[in-house]
Amino acid sequence: MRIAFAALLASAAVLAAAQAPVAPGAPSGPLSSAAEQVYEMAKPRILQVRTLVHAAGRQTTIGSAFVVSADGYAVTNYHVVSRFALDPKTYRLEYLAPDGGKGELRLLAIDVAHDLAVVKLDRAGLPYFEFEPRALEGKLPKGERIYAMGNPLDLGFTIVEGTNNGLVDKSYDERIHFSGAINPGMSGGPVTDSDGRIVGVNVAKRLDGEQVGFLVPARFAAALVQRARAGAPLRVDKAREEVGRQLQAWQAGFYQRLEKEGFRDSTFGGYRGLESAAPWMTCWAATNADQVPKPRVSIDTTRCSSGTGIFVSDRILTGRVDVIYSYHQAIDLNAFQFAHELAQHAAASGIDGGRRLTEQSCSDDFVRDERGARPLLRATWCMRAYREFEGLYNVTLLVATQDREREALLAQLTMQGVSESNALALGRRFLEGIRWAR
Amino acid sequence: MGAVMWIEVLSRHGEVASRSRIDAPQAHVGRAFDNDVVVDDPHVAPHHLRIVRDADGALVAEDLGSVNGLYAEHGAERVPRLALGGAPGQRIGRTVRRVHDAARPGAPEKPHLRPRAHAAWAAGLAIAVVGSLLLVEWLAITTERSWNVMLLPIVAFAAFVVVWSGMWALLSHLFFGQARFALQLRIALTGCLAFLLWDQLGEWLAYGLAWRELDDYASFGVWALLAALCYGHLLSIGPRRLPIAMGIIVALLASGAAIQFASKAETRRVVGERATLGELKPPRFRIVAPATPERFLQASDATKRAVDEARKREPPSGGPLDFDPSD
């Protein structure tokens, strides 16, 4: 199975970063003149955002931002300001401009689902960025040169030339695939075309690839700026409730969409199970057939994941759905040994969140759907509640078929940050979808 | 003739140190050498005690005016006269003596245990325990079949049982004079068989009834079994001071069980229940009727209530099991 590592780009406590020295005497070619012009134009419009610990008066995380209006509105990532949003008594926000200017930032609006935030500077009459109309309409051509800016690893303001590769395929969230090096600290920084107009916002990169970065499309940033202007500003002491509301709204939309995309039957050995037909539920298969020594149970596993991930705080990443089916068939184990082997694999993992969630509570039973000829199941339903956000749960449904002595389907559904009703609806569908293969 | 009596002087450990036959109707006891029974105890008067027969012919001890007086064997009160009909023992100074009337019939003969009866039992039990262990292991072996893998734990287990029985045999030797290793082995192996049965019963019922708590908490029964096992060993050593020894053992085991319970409760409080199906068995060993999907999912309401309730409590902190995987 391939694991998608996406890392957010806010930099926290970068200590003694290893620096690879550039080979002396390497020819340093002239900088792309376009990049030079873009940076020249962008320089007064980009900012570094620092989250400071109030008591110490020092930075604890850094990110970037860019000015979008003359009266001091600026856009950054939600994850750059999340510590302040969730705990405004402990932290405060400050900006640092390339000219050395400093000042307080006010948090005006957040969009947790798209990882965006709008902040306001304590000064006005600044030069600012325009949004690129082609980007707002999603018509930026693949291959166009675009420029990512920010302050990576607190090394100073930087411009990175890269390529627009359009929206990421098979992704529930709309994300632009940027081929270029973006690094921690550049989160929330602007990405512009060669005219210096905004096409996206730096947000994340893949750790298992080279120069695979992700941008939030400009239209979400433009929409949030509009919302910040039109609506009442965010009350900082109510930011946590706002995050909870947005998570609720996000999961409602996500599970509705999952339902709309539909489900299909998939065969796993002697059984069938339901799989989402959504293109962004990506599945990977694995087998133990090539194991040495020769396995005594053949196990064929299919793991499907929504690939979604919402950063809420340093401790909470939520919004993911995983479905795992593994078909076990005894090769030379008897019924007792096979049951023991199955039990060892019947353990869900992968849900964390530590104390931000309550301890887990489970219920077990044998289950059979009497309406149709369905296999007998052994199932367990486990829940953990988010302490800070009411009505949101992490739910695990673990099921094993219990009708044959030497083969079984082990099925697991994991839902992060889901309401009880959505969890029950999908759980029920999943449970009832387990049948015998035709 | 019926006038014969026997006087036994006991050692500090309660064993008979000397025994004298008295053919006279009365006997004198004291430190002086003109007594019938001479006692070397500085706390005994030269002429301390006289043993006579009363009108009915029963034996009676009389204090002859000593400083330290006369006591029943376990008595705390000084008595001038002591009838020896019921309990033959009496204490003067620091010495215990028993007077036996030759006219009284002796205790009936105890039948001799068949030689090696315990050894035969122990051998039979050992075969049963090793057989069950092998069966349990074989039913759970899912890796390569190898005798080494199966036998190693049994060898280790056998070594433990031998050391355990040897320890009790040593205690028995110290306090009872006889090691009786075979008897200790028999008791230990009976305990092992009980442990195995209990453990398996918990596992199979937890599966059959879909009752995960049973598997979690069945281990507490093991402490009770361990207490019963120690009781058996102690009883075989001898009934002396049994309540004290049992008291110590029960206190030790109870604190062990309490520590285990506390750590279990702490784990449960911090991480909650595990998302597993518990130990699985072949489906034909299911006992309870299956629920419908509706009923199963309705049961999730209780789960939701439990975690909603937990939300209101402060998150757990501190303690030896304190950890937060996200830290």
PDB file of N, CA, C and O in Angstrom, chain A residues 296 315 332 334 336-337 340-341 343 346 348 354-355 359-362 364 366-368 376 378 380-381 383 386-387 390 393 402 405 420 428, chain B residues 138-140 142-143 145 204 207 212 271-273 275-277 279 283-284 286 291 294 300-301 303-304 307-308 310-311 313 316 322-324 327:
ATOM      1  N   ARG A 296       0.324 -19.619   6.242  1.00  0.00           N
ATOM      2  CA  ARG A 296      -0.631 -20.698   6.480  1.00  0.00           C
ATOM      3  C   ARG A 296      -2.067 -20.216   6.313  1.00  0.00           C
ATOM      4  O   ARG A 296      -3.009 -20.990   6.385  1.00  0.00           O
ATOM      5  N   ARG A 315      -2.843  18.788  17.376  1.00  0.00           N
ATOM      6  CA  ARG A 315      -3.134  17.451  17.867  1.00  0.00           C
ATOM      7  C   ARG A 315      -4.264  16.781  17.100  1.00  0.00           C
ATOM      8  O   ARG A 315      -4.482  15.599  17.263  1.00  0.00           O
ATOM      9  N   ASP A 332      -3.480 -24.286   5.615  1.00  0.00           N
ATOM     10  CA  ASP A 332      -3.391 -25.551   6.341  1.00  0.00           C
ATOM     11  C   ASP A 332      -3.607 -25.361   7.831  1.00  0.00           C
ATOM     12  O   ASP A 332      -2.961 -25.989   8.655  1.00  0.00           O
ATOM     13  N   ASN A 334      -6.439 -25.500  11.020  1.00  0.00           N
ATOM     14  CA  ASN A 334      -7.765 -26.016  11.331  1.00  0.00           C
ATOM     15  C   ASN A 334      -8.659 -24.869  11.810  1.00  0.00           C
ATOM     16  O   ASN A 334      -8.216 -23.722  11.922  1.00  0.00           O
ATOM     17  N   PHE A 336      -9.903 -23.991  14.642  1.00  0.00           N
ATOM     18  CA  PHE A 336      -9.522 -23.295  15.874  1.00  0.00           C
ATOM     19  C   PHE A 336      -8.358 -22.351  15.605  1.00  0.00           C
ATOM     20  O   PHE A 336      -8.352 -21.207  16.015  1.00  0.00           O
ATOM     21  N   GLN A 337      -7.374 -22.895  14.916  1.00  0.00           N
ATOM     22  CA  GLN A 337      -6.187 -22.080  14.601  1.00  0.00           C
ATOM     23  C   GLN A 337      -6.567 -20.909  13.709  1.00  0.00           C
ATOM     24  O   GLN A 337      -6.085 -19.793  13.870  1.00  0.00           O
ATOM     25  N   HIS A 340      -8.181 -18.181  15.710  1.00  0.00           N
ATOM     26  CA  HIS A 340      -7.171 -17.471  16.493  1.00  0.00           C
ATOM     27  C   HIS A 340      -6.405 -16.481  15.614  1.00  0.00           C
ATOM     28  O   HIS A 340      -6.165 -15.337  16.003  1.00  0.00           O
ATOM     29  N   GLU A 341      -6.038 -16.944  14.426  1.00  0.00           N
ATOM     30  CA  GLU A 341      -5.324 -16.087  13.467  1.00  0.00           C
ATOM     31  C   GLU A 341      -6.176 -14.863  13.102  1.00  0.00           C
ATOM     32  O   GLU A 341      -5.705 -13.732  13.070  1.00  0.00           O
ATOM     33  N   ALA A 343      -8.566 -13.505  14.821  1.00  0.00           N
ATOM     34  CA  ALA A 343      -8.704 -12.595  15.969  1.00  0.00           C
ATOM     35  C   ALA A 343      -7.493 -11.669  16.077  1.00  0.00           C
ATOM     36  O   ALA A 343      -7.619 -10.506  16.439  1.00  0.00           O
ATOM     37  N   ALA A 346      -7.979  -8.865  13.818  1.00  0.00           N
ATOM     38  CA  ALA A 346      -9.191  -8.073  14.026  1.00  0.00           C
ATOM     39  C   ALA A 346      -8.954  -7.014  15.085  1.00  0.00           C
ATOM     40  O   ALA A 346      -9.520  -7.058  16.164  1.00  0.00           O
ATOM     41  N   ALA A 348      -8.521  -2.749  15.159  1.00  0.00           N
ATOM     42  CA  ALA A 348      -8.462  -1.505  14.404  1.00  0.00           C
ATOM     43  C   ALA A 348      -7.365  -0.625  14.963  1.00  0.00           C
ATOM     44  O   ALA A 348      -7.115  -0.617  16.152  1.00  0.00           O
ATOM     45  N   GLY A 354      -5.205  11.330  20.872  1.00  0.00           N
ATOM     46  CA  GLY A 354      -4.853  11.370  22.275  1.00  0.00           C
ATOM     47  C   GLY A 354      -5.982  11.872  23.150  1.00  0.00           C
ATOM     48  O   GLY A 354      -7.131  11.501  22.981  1.00  0.00           O
ATOM     49  N   ARG A 355      -5.626  12.733  24.079  1.00  0.00           N
ATOM     50  CA  ARG A 355      -6.591  13.187  25.078  1.00  0.00           C
ATOM     51  C   ARG A 355      -7.562  14.197  24.519  1.00  0.00           C
ATOM     52  O   ARG A 355      -8.478  14.627  25.211  1.00  0.00           O
ATOM     53  N   GLU A 359     -11.862   8.703  25.964  1.00  0.00           N
ATOM     54  CA  GLU A 359     -11.460   7.313  25.845  1.00  0.00           C
ATOM     55  C   GLU A 359     -12.498   6.585  24.993  1.00  0.00           C
ATOM     56  O   GLU A 359     -13.624   7.040  24.866  1.00  0.00           O
ATOM     57  N   GLN A 360     -12.089   5.458  24.427  1.00  0.00           N
ATOM     58  CA  GLN A 360     -12.960   4.756  23.498  1.00  0.00           C
ATOM     59  C   GLN A 360     -13.976   3.893  24.252  1.00  0.00           C
ATOM     60  O   GLN A 360     -13.694   3.342  25.287  1.00  0.00           O
ATOM     61  N   SER A 361     -15.163   3.801  23.685  1.00  0.00           N
ATOM     62  CA  SER A 361     -16.202   2.953  24.270  1.00  0.00           C
ATOM     63  C   SER A 361     -16.756   2.087  23.140  1.00  0.00           C
ATOM     64  O   SER A 361     -16.951   2.575  22.034  1.00  0.00           O
ATOM     65  N   CYS A 362     -16.979   0.803  23.421  1.00  0.00           N
ATOM     66  CA  CYS A 362     -17.359  -0.124  22.347  1.00  0.00           C
ATOM     67  C   CYS A 362     -18.558  -0.972  22.745  1.00  0.00           C
ATOM     68  O   CYS A 362     -18.829  -1.171  23.918  1.00  0.00           O
ATOM     69  N   ASP A 364     -20.261  -4.891  21.457  1.00  0.00           N
ATOM     70  CA  ASP A 364     -20.010  -6.062  20.607  1.00  0.00           C
ATOM     71  C   ASP A 364     -21.267  -6.906  20.495  1.00  0.00           C
ATOM     72  O   ASP A 364     -22.053  -6.953  21.435  1.00  0.00           O
ATOM     73  N   PHE A 366     -23.003 -10.587  18.047  1.00  0.00           N
ATOM     74  CA  PHE A 366     -23.164 -11.326  16.804  1.00  0.00           C
ATOM     75  C   PHE A 366     -24.332 -10.663  16.075  1.00  0.00           C
ATOM     76  O   PHE A 366     -25.318 -10.268  16.702  1.00  0.00           O
ATOM     77  N   VAL A 367     -24.222 -10.540  14.753  1.00  0.00           N
ATOM     78  CA  VAL A 367     -25.254  -9.830  13.999  1.00  0.00           C
ATOM     79  C   VAL A 367     -25.652 -10.673  12.792  1.00  0.00           C
ATOM     80  O   VAL A 367     -24.793 -11.249  12.107  1.00  0.00           O
ATOM     81  N   ARG A 368     -26.963 -10.763  12.554  1.00  0.00           N
ATOM     82  CA  ARG A 368     -27.402 -11.369  11.299  1.00  0.00           C
ATOM     83  C   ARG A 368     -28.609 -10.610  10.779  1.00  0.00           C
ATOM     84  O   ARG A 368     -29.541 -10.322  11.514  1.00  0.00           O
ATOM     85  N   LEU A 376     -23.591 -14.708   8.914  1.00  0.00           N
ATOM     86  CA  LEU A 376     -23.563 -14.277  10.311  1.00  0.00           C
ATOM     87  C   LEU A 376     -22.288 -13.471  10.533  1.00  0.00           C
ATOM     88  O   LEU A 376     -21.239 -13.804   9.992  1.00  0.00           O
ATOM     89  N   ARG A 378     -19.728 -11.143  13.354  1.00  0.00           N
ATOM     90  CA  ARG A 378     -19.370 -10.693  14.696  1.00  0.00           C
ATOM     91  C   ARG A 378     -18.916  -9.256  14.505  1.00  0.00           C
ATOM     92  O   ARG A 378     -18.056  -8.987  13.656  1.00  0.00           O
ATOM     93  N   THR A 380     -18.094  -5.144  16.192  1.00  0.00           N
ATOM     94  CA  THR A 380     -17.905  -4.242  17.323  1.00  0.00           C
ATOM     95  C   THR A 380     -17.968  -2.799  16.811  1.00  0.00           C
ATOM     96  O   THR A 380     -17.496  -2.492  15.731  1.00  0.00           O
ATOM     97  N   TRP A 381     -18.613  -1.962  17.588  1.00  0.00           N
ATOM     98  CA  TRP A 381     -18.835  -0.561  17.226  1.00  0.00           C
ATOM     99  C   TRP A 381     -18.183   0.280  18.305  1.00  0.00           C
ATOM    100  O   TRP A 381     -18.554   0.184  19.473  1.00  0.00           O
ATOM    101  N   MET A 383     -16.619   4.115  19.656  1.00  0.00           N
ATOM    102  CA  MET A 383     -16.716   5.570  19.461  1.00  0.00           C
ATOM    103  C   MET A 383     -15.793   6.311  20.420  1.00  0.00           C
ATOM    104  O   MET A 383     -15.556   5.866  21.545  1.00  0.00           O
ATOM    105  N   TYR A 386     -15.026  14.012  20.408  1.00  0.00           N
ATOM    106  CA  TYR A 386     -14.089  15.138  20.468  1.00  0.00           C
ATOM    107  C   TYR A 386     -14.445  15.969  21.681  1.00  0.00           C
ATOM    108  O   TYR A 386     -15.584  16.410  21.820  1.00  0.00           O
ATOM    109  N   ARG A 387     -13.473  16.167  22.554  1.00  0.00           N
ATOM    110  CA  ARG A 387     -13.769  16.908  23.778  1.00  0.00           C
ATOM    111  C   ARG A 387     -14.151  18.348  23.479  1.00  0.00           C
ATOM    112  O   ARG A 387     -15.007  18.921  24.117  1.00  0.00           O
ATOM    113  N   GLU A 390     -18.618  19.570  20.144  1.00  0.00           N
ATOM    114  CA  GLU A 390     -19.772  18.758  20.483  1.00  0.00           C
ATOM    115  C   GLU A 390     -20.339  18.078  19.241  1.00  0.00           C
ATOM    116  O   GLU A 390     -20.387  18.658  18.160  1.00  0.00           O
ATOM    117  N   TYR A 393     -17.540  12.692  16.393  1.00  0.00           N
ATOM    118  CA  TYR A 393     -16.988  11.449  16.928  1.00  0.00           C
ATOM    119  C   TYR A 393     -16.001  10.825  15.958  1.00  0.00           C
ATOM    120  O   TYR A 393     -16.072  11.073  14.756  1.00  0.00           O
ATOM    121  N   GLN A 402     -18.830 -14.909  10.245  1.00  0.00           N
ATOM    122  CA  GLN A 402     -18.762 -16.025  11.183  1.00  0.00           C
ATOM    123  C   GLN A 402     -19.630 -17.181  10.706  1.00  0.00           C
ATOM    124  O   GLN A 402     -20.411 -17.733  11.467  1.00  0.00           O
ATOM    125  N   GLU A 405     -15.813 -22.054   8.616  1.00  0.00           N
ATOM    126  CA  GLU A 405     -14.789 -22.334   9.612  1.00  0.00           C
ATOM    127  C   GLU A 405     -13.382 -22.006   9.149  1.00  0.00           C
ATOM    128  O   GLU A 405     -12.505 -21.778   9.963  1.00  0.00           O
ATOM    129  N   GLU A 420     -23.170  11.457  14.755  1.00  0.00           N
ATOM    130  CA  GLU A 420     -23.677  10.121  15.041  1.00  0.00           C
ATOM    131  C   GLU A 420     -24.580   9.636  13.907  1.00  0.00           C
ATOM    132  O   GLU A 420     -24.487   8.485  13.488  1.00  0.00           O
ATOM    133  N   ARG A 428     -24.487   1.294   8.835  1.00  0.00           N
ATOM    134  CA  ARG A 428     -25.545   0.351   8.518  1.00  0.00           C
ATOM    135  C   ARG A 428     -25.406  -0.171   7.091  1.00  0.00           C
ATOM    136  O   ARG A 428     -25.493  -1.364   6.815  1.00  0.00           O
TER     137      ARG A 428
ATOM    138  N   TRP B 138      -1.611 -25.987  20.638  1.00  0.00           N
ATOM    139  CA  TRP B 138      -1.760 -26.475  19.271  1.00  0.00           C
ATOM    140  C   TRP B 138      -2.950 -25.791  18.591  1.00  0.00           C
ATOM    141  O   TRP B 138      -2.910 -25.454  17.414  1.00  0.00           O
ATOM    142  N   LEU B 139      -4.013 -25.541  19.360  1.00  0.00           N
ATOM    143  CA  LEU B 139      -5.190 -24.888  18.774  1.00  0.00           C
ATOM    144  C   LEU B 139      -4.902 -23.435  18.421  1.00  0.00           C
ATOM    145  O   LEU B 139      -5.644 -22.820  17.667  1.00  0.00           O
ATOM    146  N   ALA B 140      -3.853 -22.880  19.009  1.00  0.00           N
ATOM    147  CA  ALA B 140      -3.581 -21.463  18.761  1.00  0.00           C
ATOM    148  C   ALA B 140      -2.318 -21.254  17.929  1.00  0.00           C
ATOM    149  O   ALA B 140      -1.928 -20.134  17.688  1.00  0.00           O
ATOM    150  N   THR B 142      -0.323 -20.638  14.868  1.00  0.00           N
ATOM    151  CA  THR B 142      -0.645 -20.217  13.509  1.00  0.00           C
ATOM    152  C   THR B 142       0.614 -19.961  12.705  1.00  0.00           C
ATOM    153  O   THR B 142       0.551 -19.695  11.526  1.00  0.00           O
ATOM    154  N   THR B 143       1.755 -20.045  13.384  1.00  0.00           N
ATOM    155  CA  THR B 143       3.009 -19.909  12.644  1.00  0.00           C
ATOM    156  C   THR B 143       3.445 -21.318  12.244  1.00  0.00           C
ATOM    157  O   THR B 143       2.665 -22.246  12.292  1.00  0.00           O
ATOM    158  N   ARG B 145       4.577 -24.961  12.282  1.00  0.00           N
ATOM    159  CA  ARG B 145       4.446 -25.987  13.314  1.00  0.00           C
ATOM    160  C   ARG B 145       5.854 -26.453  13.675  1.00  0.00           C
ATOM    161  O   ARG B 145       6.605 -26.900  12.828  1.00  0.00           O
ATOM    162  N   TRP B 204     -13.675 -18.972  26.124  1.00  0.00           N
ATOM    163  CA  TRP B 204     -14.735 -19.537  25.282  1.00  0.00           C
ATOM    164  C   TRP B 204     -16.081 -18.892  25.568  1.00  0.00           C
ATOM    165  O   TRP B 204     -16.864 -18.653  24.648  1.00  0.00           O
ATOM    166  N   TYR B 207     -16.274 -15.465  23.990  1.00  0.00           N
ATOM    167  CA  TYR B 207     -16.624 -15.554  22.567  1.00  0.00           C
ATOM    168  C   TYR B 207     -18.095 -15.911  22.398  1.00  0.00           C
ATOM    169  O   TYR B 207     -18.845 -15.216  21.718  1.00  0.00           O
ATOM    170  N   ARG B 212     -17.192  -9.089  26.090  1.00  0.00           N
ATOM    171  CA  ARG B 212     -15.761  -8.836  26.161  1.00  0.00           C
ATOM    172  C   ARG B 212     -15.262  -8.629  27.589  1.00  0.00           C
ATOM    173  O   ARG B 212     -14.134  -8.966  27.905  1.00  0.00           O
ATOM    174  N   VAL B 271      -7.290   5.065  27.977  1.00  0.00           N
ATOM    175  CA  VAL B 271      -7.460   4.742  26.561  1.00  0.00           C
ATOM    176  C   VAL B 271      -8.822   4.139  26.245  1.00  0.00           C
ATOM    177  O   VAL B 271      -9.206   4.087  25.088  1.00  0.00           O
ATOM    178  N   GLY B 272      -9.533   3.696  27.255  1.00  0.00           N
ATOM    179  CA  GLY B 272     -10.846   3.115  26.994  1.00  0.00           C
ATOM    180  C   GLY B 272     -10.734   1.712  26.449  1.00  0.00           C
ATOM    181  O   GLY B 272      -9.719   1.045  26.602  1.00  0.00           O
ATOM    182  N   GLU B 273     -11.797   1.267  25.791  1.00  0.00           N
ATOM    183  CA  GLU B 273     -11.823  -0.101  25.300  1.00  0.00           C
ATOM    184  C   GLU B 273     -11.084  -0.187  23.971  1.00  0.00           C
ATOM    185  O   GLU B 273     -11.009   0.785  23.236  1.00  0.00           O
ATOM    186  N   ALA B 275     -10.589  -1.450  20.120  1.00  0.00           N
ATOM    187  CA  ALA B 275     -11.448  -1.809  18.992  1.00  0.00           C
ATOM    188  C   ALA B 275     -10.967  -3.136  18.419  1.00  0.00           C
ATOM    189  O   ALA B 275     -10.260  -3.182  17.421  1.00  0.00           O
ATOM    190  N   THR B 276     -11.318  -4.221  19.103  1.00  0.00           N
ATOM    191  CA  THR B 276     -10.965  -5.553  18.614  1.00  0.00           C
ATOM    192  C   THR B 276     -12.199  -6.435  18.725  1.00  0.00           C
ATOM    193  O   THR B 276     -13.192  -6.041  19.319  1.00  0.00           O
ATOM    194  N   LEU B 277     -12.110  -7.612  18.166  1.00  0.00           N
ATOM    195  CA  LEU B 277     -13.218  -8.550  18.301  1.00  0.00           C
ATOM    196  C   LEU B 277     -12.955  -9.533  19.438  1.00  0.00           C
ATOM    197  O   LEU B 277     -13.717 -10.463  19.646  1.00  0.00           O
ATOM    198  N   GLU B 279     -10.986 -12.610  21.503  1.00  0.00           N
ATOM    199  CA  GLU B 279     -10.526 -13.904  21.009  1.00  0.00           C
ATOM    200  C   GLU B 279     -11.674 -14.559  20.229  1.00  0.00           C
ATOM    201  O   GLU B 279     -12.800 -14.591  20.696  1.00  0.00           O
ATOM    202  N   PRO B 283     -17.102 -20.686  14.563  1.00  0.00           N
ATOM    203  CA  PRO B 283     -18.453 -20.138  14.727  1.00  0.00           C
ATOM    204  C   PRO B 283     -19.422 -21.064  15.442  1.00  0.00           C
ATOM    205  O   PRO B 283     -20.374 -20.596  16.050  1.00  0.00           O
ATOM    206  N   ARG B 284     -19.196 -22.394  15.382  1.00  0.00           N
ATOM    207  CA  ARG B 284     -20.182 -23.278  16.013  1.00  0.00           C
ATOM    208  C   ARG B 284     -20.191 -23.159  17.533  1.00  0.00           C
ATOM    209  O   ARG B 284     -21.057 -23.696  18.200  1.00  0.00           O
ATOM    210  N   ARG B 286     -20.646 -20.400  19.140  1.00  0.00           N
ATOM    211  CA  ARG B 286     -21.457 -19.243  19.533  1.00  0.00           C
ATOM    212  C   ARG B 286     -22.590 -19.751  20.422  1.00  0.00           C
ATOM    213  O   ARG B 286     -23.165 -20.804  20.180  1.00  0.00           O
ATOM    214  N   ALA B 291     -27.984 -10.636  16.916  1.00  0.00           N
ATOM    215  CA  ALA B 291     -28.887  -9.482  16.889  1.00  0.00           C
ATOM    216  C   ALA B 291     -29.139  -9.096  15.438  1.00  0.00           C
ATOM    217  O   ALA B 291     -28.362  -9.448  14.561  1.00  0.00           O
ATOM    218  N   GLU B 294     -30.367  -3.632  13.101  1.00  0.00           N
ATOM    219  CA  GLU B 294     -31.022  -2.508  13.801  1.00  0.00           C
ATOM    220  C   GLU B 294     -30.687  -2.554  15.283  1.00  0.00           C
ATOM    221  O   GLU B 294     -30.296  -1.559  15.868  1.00  0.00           O
ATOM    222  N   SER B 300     -25.515   1.085  19.913  1.00  0.00           N
ATOM    223  CA  SER B 300     -24.484   2.120  19.822  1.00  0.00           C
ATOM    224  C   SER B 300     -24.909   3.375  20.576  1.00  0.00           C
ATOM    225  O   SER B 300     -24.080   4.210  20.913  1.00  0.00           O
ATOM    226  N   ASP B 301     -26.205   3.524  20.826  1.00  0.00           N
ATOM    227  CA  ASP B 301     -26.693   4.657  21.617  1.00  0.00           C
ATOM    228  C   ASP B 301     -26.026   4.709  22.976  1.00  0.00           C
ATOM    229  O   ASP B 301     -25.642   5.773  23.447  1.00  0.00           O
ATOM    230  N   THR B 303     -23.163   3.458  23.671  1.00  0.00           N
ATOM    231  CA  THR B 303     -21.773   3.834  23.426  1.00  0.00           C
ATOM    232  C   THR B 303     -21.657   5.348  23.313  1.00  0.00           C
ATOM    233  O   THR B 303     -20.764   5.969  23.886  1.00  0.00           O
ATOM    234  N   LYS B 304     -22.590   5.937  22.565  1.00  0.00           N
ATOM    235  CA  LYS B 304     -22.571   7.385  22.375  1.00  0.00           C
ATOM    236  C   LYS B 304     -22.775   8.083  23.718  1.00  0.00           C
ATOM    237  O   LYS B 304     -22.063   9.039  24.031  1.00  0.00           O
ATOM    238  N   VAL B 307     -19.554   8.031  25.736  1.00  0.00           N
ATOM    239  CA  VAL B 307     -18.491   8.983  25.359  1.00  0.00           C
ATOM    240  C   VAL B 307     -18.943  10.425  25.568  1.00  0.00           C
ATOM    241  O   VAL B 307     -18.137  11.292  25.874  1.00  0.00           O
ATOM    242  N   ASP B 308     -20.269  10.685  25.418  1.00  0.00           N
ATOM    243  CA  ASP B 308     -20.760  12.044  25.696  1.00  0.00           C
ATOM    244  C   ASP B 308     -20.584  12.374  27.171  1.00  0.00           C
ATOM    245  O   ASP B 308     -20.258  13.506  27.540  1.00  0.00           O
ATOM    246  N   ALA B 310     -18.265  11.038  29.030  1.00  0.00           N
ATOM    247  CA  ALA B 310     -16.822  11.190  29.233  1.00  0.00           C
ATOM    248  C   ALA B 310     -16.352  12.584  28.817  1.00  0.00           C
ATOM    249  O   ALA B 310     -15.376  13.101  29.346  1.00  0.00           O
ATOM    250  N   ARG B 311     -17.038  13.181  27.852  1.00  0.00           N
ATOM    251  CA  ARG B 311     -16.671  14.523  27.384  1.00  0.00           C
ATOM    252  C   ARG B 311     -16.762  15.545  28.507  1.00  0.00           C
ATOM    253  O   ARG B 311     -16.024  16.527  28.543  1.00  0.00           O
ATOM    254  N   ARG B 313     -16.333  15.031  31.625  1.00  0.00           N
ATOM    255  CA  ARG B 313     -15.303  14.902  32.649  1.00  0.00           C
ATOM    256  C   ARG B 313     -14.010  15.539  32.160  1.00  0.00           C
ATOM    257  O   ARG B 313     -13.787  15.674  30.966  1.00  0.00           O
ATOM    258  N   PRO B 316      -8.275  12.585  31.582  1.00  0.00           N
ATOM    259  CA  PRO B 316      -7.431  11.995  32.613  1.00  0.00           C
ATOM    260  C   PRO B 316      -6.006  12.528  32.503  1.00  0.00           C
ATOM    261  O   PRO B 316      -5.535  12.855  31.426  1.00  0.00           O
ATOM    262  N   ASP B 322       0.416   7.320  32.470  1.00  0.00           N
ATOM    263  CA  ASP B 322       0.114   8.540  31.745  1.00  0.00           C
ATOM    264  C   ASP B 322       0.838   8.573  30.412  1.00  0.00           C
ATOM    265  O   ASP B 322       2.045   8.514  30.348  1.00  0.00           O
ATOM    266  N   PHE B 323       0.089   8.620  29.350  1.00  0.00           N
ATOM    267  CA  PHE B 323       0.712   8.844  28.057  1.00  0.00           C
ATOM    268  C   PHE B 323      -0.326   9.414  27.115  1.00  0.00           C
ATOM    269  O   PHE B 323      -1.511   9.204  27.280  1.00  0.00           O
ATOM    270  N   ASP B 324       0.150  10.139  26.139  1.00  0.00           N
ATOM    271  CA  ASP B 324      -0.740  10.713  25.144  1.00  0.00           C
ATOM    272  C   ASP B 324      -0.059  10.481  23.803  1.00  0.00           C
ATOM    273  O   ASP B 324       0.976  11.071  23.522  1.00  0.00           O
ATOM    274  N   ASP B 327       1.330  13.343  21.860  1.00  0.00           N
ATOM    275  CA  ASP B 327       2.378  14.249  22.364  1.00  0.00           C
ATOM    276  C   ASP B 327       3.723  13.959  21.735  1.00  0.00           C
ATOM    277  O   ASP B 327       4.045  12.816  21.514  1.00  0.00           O
TER     278      ASP B 327
END
